[in-house]
Amino acid sequence: MSDLPTVPAAPAEAAPSRRSGGRVRVSGTDRIFLILMVAIPTVLVVAWVWLPAIASVILSFARWSGVGGLDTIQWIGTENYKNVFTNYPPFAPALRHNVLWLVFLFVLPTLFGMFLAVLLDRELRGTRFYQTAMFLPVVLSLALIGFIWQLIYSRDQGVLNAVLHTQIDWYGDSRWNLWAVLVAAGWRHAGYIMLLYLAGLKGVDPSLREAAAVDGASPVRTFFSVVFPVMRPINIIILVVTVIESLRAFDIVWVINKGTNGLELISTLVTSNVVGEASRIGFGSALATIMLVISLVFITIFLSTVMRGEQR
Amino acid sequence: MTSATTVTRPSTARAATAKTRRRLTPGRVILYVFVTATAMVWLFPVVWALLSSFRDYNYPSLHGYVSLGGFTIQNYLNAWEQGDFTRHFLNSLIITVPAVLLTLFLASCVAFVVARYSFRFNLILLGLFTAANLLPQQALLIPLFRAYRSIPLPLWMSDSGQLLDSYWGLILVNVAFQTGFCTFVLSNYMKALPHEMYEAARVDGAGVPTQFFRITLPLCRPALAALATLQVTWIYNEFFWATVLMQSGDKFPITSSLNNLRGQFFTDYNLLSAGSILVAIPVLIVFFLLQKQFVAGLTLGATKG
């Protein structure tokens, strides 16, 4: 409908990637421009993202109320980490919930999203409608999704209790609330994965499938032995996206009860330790560092996957 | 329902004629039933919110759940007033517009250099930017929060007198986080631009500024449009930074103001449904009108490689 041109799915294919302009002479003023163009954004990203990340690691070895200047910091070695693991009751449930979040997202919404993408890739009539329906939750924030699902989960007026003839407070009851939240989060995640995977499937060379069909392979067989292996980069991206999303999960839980009573997550523990009344900077930083280390492992996998193309 | 559903692309049209000869096997019937049921389930929460938002609270309790009628817009008026939506929508606007413009501009700058000149640190630079976008925000919260509290701003920039609790602080943190993703997408896009054009420009004596503003940016319009759509949605939806970096309630953008509205809204079904729909309106506009742009932006980043 809009007059804006659509972006080609894979612009890199348009031209073979070449080392562009390797031997170009750059004049004095141009050099200054180029330096500024890189330096200003780099300073911003380093100062706002990387320095705080490093500072989190350093502060995790300290005891500090955060009130006084830097000279009031006491260095206490690994004591914060010892406390996290042995002397902090919410940590074990939070870690368990994060792992459960990951396993759930992966086993249900991720695989379901991939499955639907494969189905929708088979020239169904009205495929745009189905894609559009799945895509709807992707534009909503998880905080808002928490609100919208309260209409379903509410104890007195919710749809779910009306259908099941139960009286459960789905967000409030710690036996159920994590599952309730996971269903709502999975609703969004499946649509997201479906979109990514469908785009990947569209990029698969059709002649591969034709060749498999000529050889008499069934569609299922063709998918698993031809299409799936070719999709390796996108499979890895989807895995990493799922891990990162599970680790970052915060909004929906915070909006429901600030991550308490069965909804503890590492991200909410970090936040409560700083923003709450008792700000325990060193301790919170130890939790943050644990998150940082886990995420960096997967970010490295992600970068090495997507940047393999650059090297060629 | 959407304009997008009516679009038949030539390729699928051709495929469809080939397929019509294929009989509707039981397998295909099951397939259609399955995807239709899934689509219905997926649409249900939003459709339900929309329906309840227009209904009088007492009507369903008198006439039963599935009854129709008792339609009113009173819920919207109440939600708007009690949630102070004018204020919060304005805050979202103040934060989102400059943040998106600045993000796209800075990302274009870095992407231009990375795409057109090969320096030894190009890959490192790209990694530095892309990884920054993927880090969990909470891992950076503590030092950033502390630094924001001790960085003073003149009162004309921030009535709190510091970076904490100021629009500036929130805009900058959003820009720092989102620049990575945009740089990554734009650098791939710029690498595919025809090389000859730059050579011709150089022969004509065009310097870097001309090459950047007159050649590269206009050619990147499709990618910039897709990214702008995506970034408007993401920054509008941003919850975490606004929740922790804003201190006074009247400065929260709409998404993080949900946190304060919870107590009121979770107990009142009408406020909840109307309020949710109101908050969703900007992104629903994206959904209905700019869907292509949004999907293009999203998949451009992921499917490359």
Coordinates of C-alpha atoms in Angstrom, one line a residue:
Chain A
M1 CA 0.0 0.0 0.0
S2 CA 2.7 2.5 0.9
D3 CA 4.8 4.0 -1.9
L4 CA 8.0 3.1 -0.1
P5 CA 10.1 0.5 -2.0
T6 CA 10.6 -2.8 -0.3
V7 CA 14.0 -3.8 0.8
P8 CA 15.4 -6.8 -1.1
A9 CA 15.7 -9.7 1.3
A10 CA 19.4 -10.2 0.9
P11 CA 21.1 -7.1 -0.6
A12 CA 24.5 -8.7 -0.4
E13 CA 23.5 -11.1 -3.1
A14 CA 23.0 -8.2 -5.6
A15 CA 26.7 -7.7 -6.0
P16 CA 29.4 -10.2 -5.1
S17 CA 31.0 -8.8 -2.0
R18 CA 34.3 -7.3 -2.8
R19 CA 36.8 -5.4 -0.7
S20 CA 35.5 -2.0 -1.7
G21 CA 37.9 0.8 -2.3
G22 CA 40.9 -0.8 -0.7
R23 CA 43.5 1.4 -2.3
V24 CA 41.7 4.7 -2.4
R25 CA 43.7 7.8 -1.5
V26 CA 42.0 9.9 1.1
S27 CA 42.6 13.7 1.3
G28 CA 43.1 15.7 4.5
T29 CA 39.6 17.0 5.1
D30 CA 38.1 13.7 4.0
R31 CA 40.2 12.0 6.5
I32 CA 38.9 14.3 9.3
F33 CA 35.3 13.6 8.2
L34 CA 35.9 9.8 8.2
I35 CA 37.5 9.9 11.6
L36 CA 34.6 11.9 13.1
M37 CA 32.0 9.6 11.4
V38 CA 33.5 6.7 13.2
A39 CA 34.7 8.3 16.4
I40 CA 31.5 10.0 17.6
P41 CA 29.2 6.9 17.5
T42 CA 32.0 4.7 18.9
V43 CA 32.5 7.0 21.8
L44 CA 28.8 6.8 22.5
V45 CA 28.6 3.1 22.3
V46 CA 31.8 2.5 24.3
A47 CA 30.8 5.0 27.0
W48 CA 27.2 3.8 27.3
V49 CA 27.6 0.1 26.8
W50 CA 31.1 -1.2 27.1
L51 CA 32.5 0.9 29.9
P52 CA 29.5 0.1 32.1
A53 CA 29.9 -3.6 31.3
I54 CA 33.5 -3.5 32.4
A55 CA 32.6 -1.4 35.4
S56 CA 30.0 -4.1 36.4
V57 CA 32.7 -6.7 36.4
I58 CA 35.1 -4.5 38.5
L59 CA 32.4 -3.5 41.0
S60 CA 31.4 -7.1 41.5
F61 CA 34.5 -7.4 43.7
A62 CA 33.6 -4.5 45.9
R63 CA 31.3 -3.5 48.7
W64 CA 29.8 -0.1 48.1
S65 CA 26.6 1.7 49.1
G66 CA 27.0 3.9 46.0
V67 CA 26.3 7.0 48.1
G68 CA 29.8 8.4 48.6
G69 CA 32.7 9.0 46.1
L70 CA 34.8 6.3 44.6
D71 CA 37.2 6.3 47.6
T72 CA 34.4 4.8 49.8
I73 CA 34.6 1.5 47.8
Q74 CA 35.9 -1.4 49.8
W75 CA 37.5 -4.3 47.9
I76 CA 36.4 -7.6 49.2
G77 CA 37.5 -10.1 46.5
T78 CA 35.0 -12.8 45.5
E79 CA 32.8 -12.5 48.6
N80 CA 29.9 -11.2 46.6
Y81 CA 30.0 -14.3 44.4
K82 CA 30.1 -16.6 47.5
N83 CA 27.1 -14.8 48.9
V84 CA 25.2 -15.1 45.6
F85 CA 25.6 -18.8 45.5
T86 CA 25.4 -19.7 49.2
N87 CA 23.6 -17.0 51.0
Y88 CA 20.9 -15.5 48.8
P89 CA 17.7 -17.5 48.7
P90 CA 16.1 -15.9 45.6
F91 CA 19.1 -16.7 43.4
A92 CA 18.4 -20.4 42.9
P93 CA 14.7 -19.9 41.9
A94 CA 15.7 -17.0 39.6
L95 CA 18.3 -19.2 37.8
R96 CA 15.8 -22.0 37.6
H97 CA 13.2 -19.7 36.1
N98 CA 15.6 -18.3 33.6
V99 CA 16.6 -21.9 32.5
L100 CA 12.9 -22.9 32.4
W101 CA 12.2 -19.8 30.4
L102 CA 14.8 -20.8 27.8
V103 CA 13.7 -24.4 27.7
F104 CA 10.1 -23.5 27.3
L105 CA 10.7 -20.9 24.7
F106 CA 12.8 -23.3 22.7
V107 CA 10.7 -26.4 23.0
L108 CA 7.3 -24.8 22.3
P109 CA 7.3 -21.3 20.7
T110 CA 10.6 -21.6 18.8
L111 CA 9.9 -25.0 17.3
F112 CA 6.2 -24.1 16.7
G113 CA 7.2 -20.9 14.9
M114 CA 9.7 -22.8 12.7
F115 CA 7.0 -25.4 12.0
L116 CA 4.5 -22.8 11.0
A117 CA 7.1 -21.0 8.8
V118 CA 7.6 -24.3 6.9
L119 CA 3.9 -24.8 6.5
L120 CA 3.3 -21.2 5.4
D121 CA 6.1 -21.5 2.9
R122 CA 4.1 -24.1 0.9
E123 CA 2.1 -21.8 -1.3
L124 CA -1.1 -21.8 0.8
R125 CA -3.9 -19.7 -0.4
G126 CA -4.2 -16.7 1.9
T127 CA -0.8 -17.2 3.4
R128 CA -0.5 -13.5 3.9
F129 CA -3.4 -13.6 6.3
Y130 CA -1.9 -16.4 8.4
Q131 CA 1.4 -14.6 8.5
T132 CA -0.2 -11.4 9.5
A133 CA -2.1 -13.0 12.4
M134 CA 1.1 -14.6 13.8
F135 CA 2.9 -11.3 13.4
L136 CA 0.5 -9.3 15.4
P137 CA 2.1 -9.8 18.9
V138 CA 5.6 -9.1 17.5
V139 CA 4.8 -5.3 17.4
L140 CA 3.6 -5.2 21.0
S141 CA 5.9 -4.6 23.9
L142 CA 6.1 -7.4 26.5
A143 CA 4.9 -5.0 29.2
L144 CA 1.7 -4.4 27.2
I145 CA 1.4 -8.1 26.6
G146 CA 1.4 -8.6 30.4
F147 CA -1.6 -6.2 30.5
I148 CA -3.5 -7.7 27.6
W149 CA -3.2 -11.2 29.0
Q150 CA -4.5 -10.1 32.4
L151 CA -7.8 -10.0 30.5
I152 CA -7.5 -13.7 30.1
Y153 CA -5.8 -14.5 33.4
S154 CA -7.7 -12.3 35.8
R155 CA -9.2 -14.3 38.7
D156 CA -12.7 -12.8 38.7
Q157 CA -13.3 -11.6 35.2
G158 CA -10.7 -13.5 33.1
V159 CA -11.7 -15.7 30.1
L160 CA -9.6 -18.6 31.3
N161 CA -11.4 -19.1 34.6
A162 CA -14.7 -18.6 32.8
V163 CA -13.9 -21.4 30.4
L164 CA -12.3 -23.8 32.9
H165 CA -14.8 -23.0 35.7
T166 CA -11.9 -22.4 38.1
Q167 CA -11.0 -19.6 40.5
I168 CA -7.3 -19.3 40.0
D169 CA -5.4 -16.0 40.1
W170 CA -3.1 -16.9 37.3
Y171 CA -0.6 -14.0 37.7
G172 CA -0.8 -14.1 41.5
D173 CA -0.6 -17.8 42.4
S174 CA 3.0 -18.8 42.5
R175 CA 2.2 -22.4 41.4
W176 CA 0.9 -21.1 38.1
N177 CA 2.2 -17.6 37.4
L178 CA 5.5 -18.5 35.7
W179 CA 3.6 -20.8 33.3
A180 CA 1.0 -18.1 32.6
V181 CA 3.7 -15.6 31.9
L182 CA 5.6 -18.1 29.6
V183 CA 2.5 -18.7 27.5
A184 CA 2.0 -14.9 27.0
A185 CA 5.7 -14.4 26.2
G186 CA 5.7 -17.5 23.9
W187 CA 2.7 -16.0 22.0
R188 CA 5.0 -13.2 20.9
H189 CA 8.1 -15.3 20.5
A190 CA 6.5 -17.8 18.1
G191 CA 5.5 -15.0 15.8
Y192 CA 9.0 -13.5 15.8
I193 CA 10.6 -16.8 15.1
M194 CA 8.1 -17.6 12.3
L195 CA 9.0 -14.3 10.6
L196 CA 12.7 -14.9 10.8
Y197 CA 12.5 -18.5 9.6
L198 CA 10.1 -17.7 6.8
A199 CA 12.5 -15.1 5.5
G200 CA 15.3 -17.6 5.7
L201 CA 13.2 -20.2 3.8
K202 CA 12.5 -17.8 1.1
G203 CA 16.2 -17.4 0.5
V204 CA 16.8 -21.1 0.0
D205 CA 17.6 -21.9 -3.6
P206 CA 14.5 -23.5 -5.2
S207 CA 16.5 -25.7 -7.5
L208 CA 17.7 -27.6 -4.4
R209 CA 14.1 -28.6 -3.6
E210 CA 13.3 -29.4 -7.2
A211 CA 16.3 -31.6 -7.4
A212 CA 15.2 -33.5 -4.3
A213 CA 11.7 -33.8 -5.7
V214 CA 13.1 -35.2 -8.9
D215 CA 15.0 -37.8 -6.9
G216 CA 11.7 -38.8 -5.3
A217 CA 12.2 -37.4 -1.8
S218 CA 9.1 -36.7 0.2
P219 CA 8.6 -33.1 1.5
V220 CA 9.5 -34.1 5.0
R221 CA 12.6 -35.8 3.9
T222 CA 13.5 -32.9 1.6
F223 CA 13.2 -30.5 4.5
F224 CA 15.3 -32.5 6.9
S225 CA 18.1 -33.6 4.5
V226 CA 18.2 -30.6 2.1
V227 CA 16.6 -27.4 3.5
F228 CA 17.5 -27.7 7.1
P229 CA 21.2 -28.1 6.6
V230 CA 21.3 -25.2 4.2
M231 CA 19.6 -23.1 6.8
R232 CA 22.4 -23.5 9.3
P233 CA 23.2 -19.8 9.8
I234 CA 19.6 -18.9 10.4
N235 CA 19.2 -21.9 12.7
I236 CA 22.0 -20.6 14.8
I237 CA 20.7 -17.1 14.8
I238 CA 17.3 -18.4 16.0
L239 CA 19.0 -20.3 18.8
V240 CA 21.0 -17.3 19.9
V241 CA 17.9 -15.0 19.7
T242 CA 16.0 -17.4 21.9
V243 CA 18.8 -17.6 24.5
I244 CA 19.3 -13.8 24.6
E245 CA 15.5 -13.2 24.9
S246 CA 15.3 -15.7 27.8
L247 CA 18.2 -14.0 29.5
R248 CA 16.9 -10.5 29.0
A249 CA 13.3 -11.4 30.0
F250 CA 12.2 -8.6 32.3
D251 CA 9.4 -6.4 31.2
I252 CA 6.5 -8.7 31.5
V253 CA 7.5 -9.9 34.9
W254 CA 8.3 -6.5 36.3
V255 CA 5.0 -5.1 35.2
I256 CA 3.1 -8.0 36.9
N257 CA 4.8 -8.0 40.3
K258 CA 8.4 -6.7 40.0
G259 CA 9.7 -10.3 39.8
T260 CA 8.6 -11.7 43.2
N261 CA 6.4 -14.5 44.4
G262 CA 7.4 -17.1 41.9
L263 CA 8.4 -14.8 39.1
E264 CA 12.0 -14.2 40.1
L265 CA 14.5 -13.8 37.3
I266 CA 18.2 -12.8 37.4
S267 CA 17.4 -9.5 35.6
T268 CA 14.8 -8.5 38.2
L269 CA 17.2 -9.4 41.1
V270 CA 19.9 -7.1 39.6
T271 CA 17.4 -4.3 39.2
S272 CA 15.9 -4.7 42.7
N273 CA 19.4 -4.6 44.3
V274 CA 20.1 -1.2 42.8
V275 CA 16.8 0.6 42.4
G276 CA 15.3 -0.6 45.6
E277 CA 15.7 1.1 48.9
A278 CA 18.8 -0.9 49.9
S279 CA 21.2 -0.4 47.1
R280 CA 23.8 -3.1 47.2
I281 CA 26.1 -2.2 44.3
G282 CA 28.8 -4.8 44.7
F283 CA 26.3 -7.6 45.2
G284 CA 24.1 -6.5 42.3
S285 CA 27.2 -6.3 40.1
A286 CA 28.1 -9.8 40.8
L287 CA 24.7 -10.9 39.6
A288 CA 25.1 -8.6 36.5
T289 CA 28.5 -10.1 35.8
I290 CA 27.0 -13.6 35.8
M291 CA 24.4 -12.4 33.2
L292 CA 27.2 -10.7 31.2
V293 CA 29.3 -13.8 31.0
I294 CA 26.4 -16.1 29.9
S295 CA 25.3 -13.6 27.2
L296 CA 28.9 -13.0 25.9
V297 CA 29.2 -16.7 25.1
F298 CA 26.2 -16.6 22.9
I299 CA 26.9 -13.2 21.4
T300 CA 30.3 -14.6 20.3
I301 CA 28.5 -17.5 18.6
F302 CA 26.1 -15.1 17.0
L303 CA 28.9 -12.8 15.7
S304 CA 31.0 -15.5 14.3
T305 CA 28.0 -16.9 12.4
V306 CA 26.8 -13.6 10.9
M307 CA 30.3 -12.3 10.2
R308 CA 31.5 -15.4 8.4
G309 CA 30.0 -13.8 5.3
E310 CA 32.1 -10.6 5.7
Q311 CA 35.4 -12.5 5.5
R312 CA 34.7 -14.0 2.1
Chain B
M1 CA -8.5 -7.7 7.3
T2 CA -5.3 -5.9 6.4
S3 CA -4.3 -4.4 3.1
A4 CA -1.5 -7.0 3.0
T5 CA -3.9 -9.9 2.8
T6 CA -5.2 -8.9 -0.6
V7 CA -1.8 -8.6 -2.2
T8 CA -1.0 -11.6 -4.4
R9 CA 2.5 -11.5 -5.7
P10 CA 3.1 -12.6 -9.2
S11 CA 5.2 -15.6 -8.2
T12 CA 2.6 -17.1 -5.9
A13 CA -0.1 -16.4 -8.5
R14 CA 1.8 -18.5 -11.0
A15 CA 2.4 -21.2 -8.4
A16 CA -1.3 -21.2 -7.5
T17 CA -2.4 -22.0 -11.0
A18 CA -0.1 -25.0 -11.0
K19 CA -1.5 -26.0 -7.6
T20 CA -5.2 -25.7 -8.5
R21 CA -4.9 -28.8 -10.6
R22 CA -3.7 -30.6 -7.5
R23 CA -6.8 -32.0 -5.8
L24 CA -7.7 -30.9 -2.3
T25 CA -6.3 -34.0 -0.5
P26 CA -7.3 -34.7 3.1
G27 CA -3.7 -33.7 4.1
R28 CA -4.2 -30.2 2.7
V29 CA -7.6 -29.9 4.4
I30 CA -6.0 -30.7 7.7
L31 CA -3.3 -28.2 6.9
Y32 CA -5.8 -25.4 6.2
V33 CA -7.8 -26.2 9.3
F34 CA -4.6 -26.2 11.4
V35 CA -3.3 -22.9 10.2
T36 CA -6.7 -21.2 10.4
A37 CA -7.2 -22.4 14.0
T38 CA -3.7 -21.2 14.8
A39 CA -4.4 -17.8 13.3
M40 CA -7.6 -17.5 15.3
V41 CA -5.9 -18.4 18.6
W42 CA -3.2 -15.9 17.8
L43 CA -5.6 -13.1 17.1
F44 CA -7.8 -13.8 20.1
P45 CA -6.1 -11.9 22.9
V46 CA -6.1 -8.6 20.9
V47 CA -9.5 -9.1 19.5
W48 CA -10.8 -9.9 23.0
A49 CA -9.2 -6.7 24.4
L50 CA -10.7 -4.7 21.6
L51 CA -14.2 -6.1 22.2
S52 CA -14.1 -5.7 25.9
S53 CA -12.8 -2.2 25.6
F54 CA -16.0 -1.0 24.0
R55 CA -18.4 -2.8 26.4
D56 CA -20.1 -1.6 29.4
Y57 CA -18.9 -3.4 32.5
N58 CA -22.4 -4.4 33.6
Y59 CA -23.6 -5.7 30.3
P60 CA -21.8 -9.0 30.1
S61 CA -22.4 -9.8 33.7
L62 CA -26.2 -9.3 33.1
H63 CA -26.4 -10.9 29.7
G64 CA -23.6 -13.5 29.8
Y65 CA -20.1 -13.6 28.3
V66 CA -21.0 -14.2 24.7
S67 CA -23.7 -11.6 24.4
L68 CA -23.2 -8.6 22.1
G69 CA -24.3 -5.1 23.0
G70 CA -23.8 -2.5 25.6
F71 CA -21.3 -0.8 23.5
T72 CA -19.7 2.4 24.8
I73 CA -16.6 4.5 24.5
Q74 CA -16.8 5.6 28.1
N75 CA -14.0 3.1 29.0
Y76 CA -11.6 5.0 26.7
L77 CA -12.4 8.3 28.2
N78 CA -11.9 7.0 31.7
A79 CA -8.7 5.2 30.9
W80 CA -7.3 8.3 29.1
E81 CA -8.0 10.5 32.0
Q82 CA -7.0 8.2 34.9
G83 CA -3.8 7.1 33.1
D84 CA -2.8 10.7 32.2
F85 CA -2.3 9.5 28.6
T86 CA -1.9 12.9 27.1
R87 CA 1.2 13.5 29.2
H88 CA 2.7 10.0 28.6
F89 CA 2.1 9.9 24.9
L90 CA 3.8 13.3 24.7
N91 CA 6.8 11.9 26.6
S92 CA 7.0 8.9 24.2
L93 CA 7.0 11.3 21.3
I94 CA 9.8 13.5 22.9
I95 CA 11.9 10.4 23.4
T96 CA 11.2 8.3 20.4
V97 CA 11.6 10.9 17.6
P98 CA 15.0 12.3 18.4
A99 CA 16.3 8.8 19.4
V100 CA 15.3 7.2 16.1
L101 CA 16.7 10.1 14.0
L102 CA 20.0 10.2 15.9
T103 CA 20.3 6.4 15.8
L104 CA 19.8 6.2 12.1
F105 CA 22.2 9.1 11.4
L106 CA 25.1 7.8 13.6
A107 CA 24.6 4.2 12.3
S108 CA 24.7 5.5 8.7
C109 CA 28.0 7.3 9.5
V110 CA 29.7 4.2 10.8
A111 CA 28.2 1.9 8.2
F112 CA 29.4 4.2 5.4
V113 CA 33.0 4.1 6.6
V114 CA 32.9 0.3 7.3
A115 CA 31.3 -0.4 3.9
R116 CA 33.4 1.9 1.7
Y117 CA 36.9 1.8 3.2
S118 CA 38.7 -1.2 4.4
F119 CA 40.5 -0.6 7.6
R120 CA 42.0 -3.3 9.6
F121 CA 39.6 -2.7 12.5
N122 CA 36.4 -2.9 10.4
L123 CA 35.4 -6.3 11.7
I124 CA 36.3 -5.3 15.3
L125 CA 34.2 -2.2 15.0
L126 CA 31.2 -4.0 13.6
G127 CA 31.5 -6.6 16.3
L128 CA 31.8 -3.9 19.0
F129 CA 28.6 -2.3 17.7
T130 CA 26.5 -5.4 17.1
A131 CA 27.4 -7.1 20.4
A132 CA 26.4 -3.9 22.2
N133 CA 22.9 -4.4 20.9
L134 CA 22.7 -7.9 22.3
L135 CA 24.0 -7.4 25.8
P136 CA 21.3 -7.7 28.5
Q137 CA 20.6 -4.2 29.7
Q138 CA 20.5 -5.2 33.3
A139 CA 24.2 -6.1 33.1
L140 CA 25.1 -2.5 32.6
L141 CA 22.5 -1.0 34.8
I142 CA 24.5 -0.5 38.0
P143 CA 27.4 1.6 36.7
L144 CA 25.2 3.5 34.3
F145 CA 22.7 4.3 37.0
R146 CA 25.4 5.6 39.3
A147 CA 27.0 7.6 36.6
Y148 CA 23.7 9.2 35.6
R149 CA 23.2 10.3 39.1
S150 CA 26.5 12.1 39.3
I151 CA 26.5 13.7 35.9
P152 CA 25.1 17.2 36.2
L153 CA 23.0 18.8 33.5
P154 CA 22.0 22.5 33.4
L155 CA 18.5 23.1 34.6
W156 CA 17.3 24.2 31.2
M157 CA 18.1 20.8 29.9
S158 CA 16.8 18.7 32.8
D159 CA 14.8 20.0 35.7
S160 CA 16.3 17.3 37.9
G161 CA 19.7 18.9 37.3
Q162 CA 21.3 15.6 36.4
L163 CA 21.3 13.0 33.6
L164 CA 19.2 10.7 35.8
D165 CA 15.5 11.5 35.3
S166 CA 16.1 13.5 32.2
Y167 CA 14.9 13.0 28.6
W168 CA 18.4 13.4 27.4
G169 CA 19.7 10.5 29.4
L170 CA 17.0 8.2 28.1
I171 CA 17.4 9.3 24.5
L172 CA 21.2 8.7 24.6
V173 CA 20.9 5.3 26.2
N174 CA 18.4 4.2 23.6
V175 CA 20.6 5.5 20.8
A176 CA 23.7 3.8 22.2
F177 CA 21.9 0.5 22.3
Q178 CA 20.1 0.6 19.0
T179 CA 23.0 2.0 16.9
G180 CA 24.6 -1.4 16.8
F181 CA 21.8 -3.2 15.0
C182 CA 21.3 -0.4 12.5
T183 CA 25.0 -0.2 11.7
F184 CA 25.1 -3.9 11.0
V185 CA 22.1 -3.8 8.7
L186 CA 23.2 -0.6 6.9
S187 CA 26.7 -1.7 6.4
N188 CA 25.5 -4.8 4.6
Y189 CA 23.2 -2.7 2.5
M190 CA 25.8 -0.2 1.6
K191 CA 28.3 -2.8 0.6
A192 CA 25.9 -3.9 -2.1
L193 CA 25.5 -0.4 -3.6
P194 CA 27.1 -0.1 -7.1
H195 CA 30.7 0.7 -6.8
E196 CA 31.0 2.6 -10.1
M197 CA 28.9 5.5 -8.8
Y198 CA 31.5 6.3 -6.2
E199 CA 34.3 6.1 -8.7
A200 CA 32.4 8.5 -11.0
A201 CA 31.8 10.9 -8.0
R202 CA 35.5 10.8 -7.1
V203 CA 36.5 11.6 -10.6
D204 CA 34.2 14.6 -10.4
G205 CA 36.1 15.6 -7.2
A206 CA 33.3 14.8 -4.7
G207 CA 34.6 14.5 -1.2
V208 CA 33.4 12.3 1.6
P209 CA 30.6 14.6 2.7
T210 CA 29.1 14.7 -0.8
Q211 CA 29.5 10.9 -1.3
F212 CA 27.8 10.4 2.0
F213 CA 24.9 12.9 1.9
R214 CA 24.3 13.1 -1.9
I215 CA 24.9 9.5 -3.0
T216 CA 24.8 7.0 -0.1
L217 CA 21.9 8.3 2.0
P218 CA 19.5 8.7 -0.9
L219 CA 20.3 5.2 -2.1
C220 CA 19.8 3.8 1.3
R221 CA 16.3 5.2 1.6
P222 CA 14.6 1.8 1.5
A223 CA 16.8 0.4 4.2
L224 CA 16.4 3.6 6.3
A225 CA 12.6 3.4 6.0
A226 CA 12.6 -0.2 7.1
L227 CA 14.9 0.5 10.0
A228 CA 13.0 3.7 11.0
T229 CA 9.8 1.7 11.3
L230 CA 11.5 -1.0 13.3
Q231 CA 13.2 1.5 15.6
V232 CA 10.1 3.6 16.2
T233 CA 8.4 0.4 17.4
W234 CA 11.2 -0.8 19.5
I235 CA 12.0 2.6 21.2
Y236 CA 8.3 3.2 21.8
N237 CA 8.1 -0.3 23.3
E238 CA 11.2 0.2 25.4
F239 CA 10.4 -0.5 29.0
F240 CA 13.5 -1.2 31.1
W241 CA 15.6 2.0 30.8
A242 CA 12.6 4.3 31.1
T243 CA 11.5 2.4 34.2
V244 CA 14.8 2.7 36.0
L245 CA 16.3 5.9 34.7
M246 CA 13.2 8.1 35.1
Q247 CA 12.3 9.0 38.6
S248 CA 9.3 11.3 38.5
G249 CA 6.1 9.7 37.4
D250 CA 5.1 12.5 35.0
K251 CA 8.2 11.9 32.8
F252 CA 7.5 8.2 32.0
P253 CA 6.9 7.4 28.4
I254 CA 3.7 5.5 27.8
T255 CA 5.1 1.9 27.9
S256 CA 6.8 2.2 31.2
S257 CA 3.9 4.2 32.7
L258 CA 2.1 0.9 32.5
N259 CA 4.1 -0.1 35.6
N260 CA 2.4 2.6 37.6
L261 CA -1.0 2.0 36.2
R262 CA -1.0 -1.6 37.1
G263 CA -2.5 -1.3 40.6
Q264 CA -5.4 0.7 39.2
F265 CA -5.9 -1.1 35.9
F266 CA -5.5 -4.7 37.0
T267 CA -8.5 -4.5 39.2
D268 CA -10.7 -2.7 36.7
Y269 CA -11.4 -4.8 33.6
N270 CA -12.7 -1.8 31.6
L271 CA -9.7 0.4 32.3
L272 CA -7.4 -2.5 31.5
S273 CA -8.9 -3.3 28.1
A274 CA -9.3 0.3 26.9
G275 CA -5.9 1.3 28.3
S276 CA -4.2 -1.6 26.6
I277 CA -5.7 -0.8 23.3
L278 CA -4.8 2.9 23.6
V279 CA -1.1 2.0 24.3
A280 CA -1.2 -0.4 21.4
I281 CA -2.6 2.1 18.9
P282 CA 0.8 3.5 17.6
V283 CA 2.2 0.0 17.1
L284 CA -1.1 -1.2 15.6
I285 CA -0.7 1.6 13.0
V286 CA 2.8 0.2 12.2
F287 CA 1.2 -3.3 12.0
F288 CA -1.5 -2.3 9.6
L289 CA 0.2 0.3 7.4
L290 CA 3.9 -0.3 7.6
Q291 CA 4.0 -4.1 8.1
K292 CA 6.3 -4.6 5.0
Q293 CA 8.8 -2.1 6.3
F294 CA 8.8 -3.7 9.7
V295 CA 9.3 -7.2 8.5
A296 CA 12.0 -6.0 6.0
G297 CA 13.9 -4.3 8.8
L298 CA 13.7 -7.3 11.0
T299 CA 14.7 -9.9 8.5
L300 CA 17.3 -7.7 6.8
G301 CA 19.4 -8.0 10.0
A302 CA 18.9 -11.7 10.5
T303 CA 18.9 -13.5 7.2
K304 CA 22.1 -12.1 5.8
G305 CA 24.9 -14.5 5.7

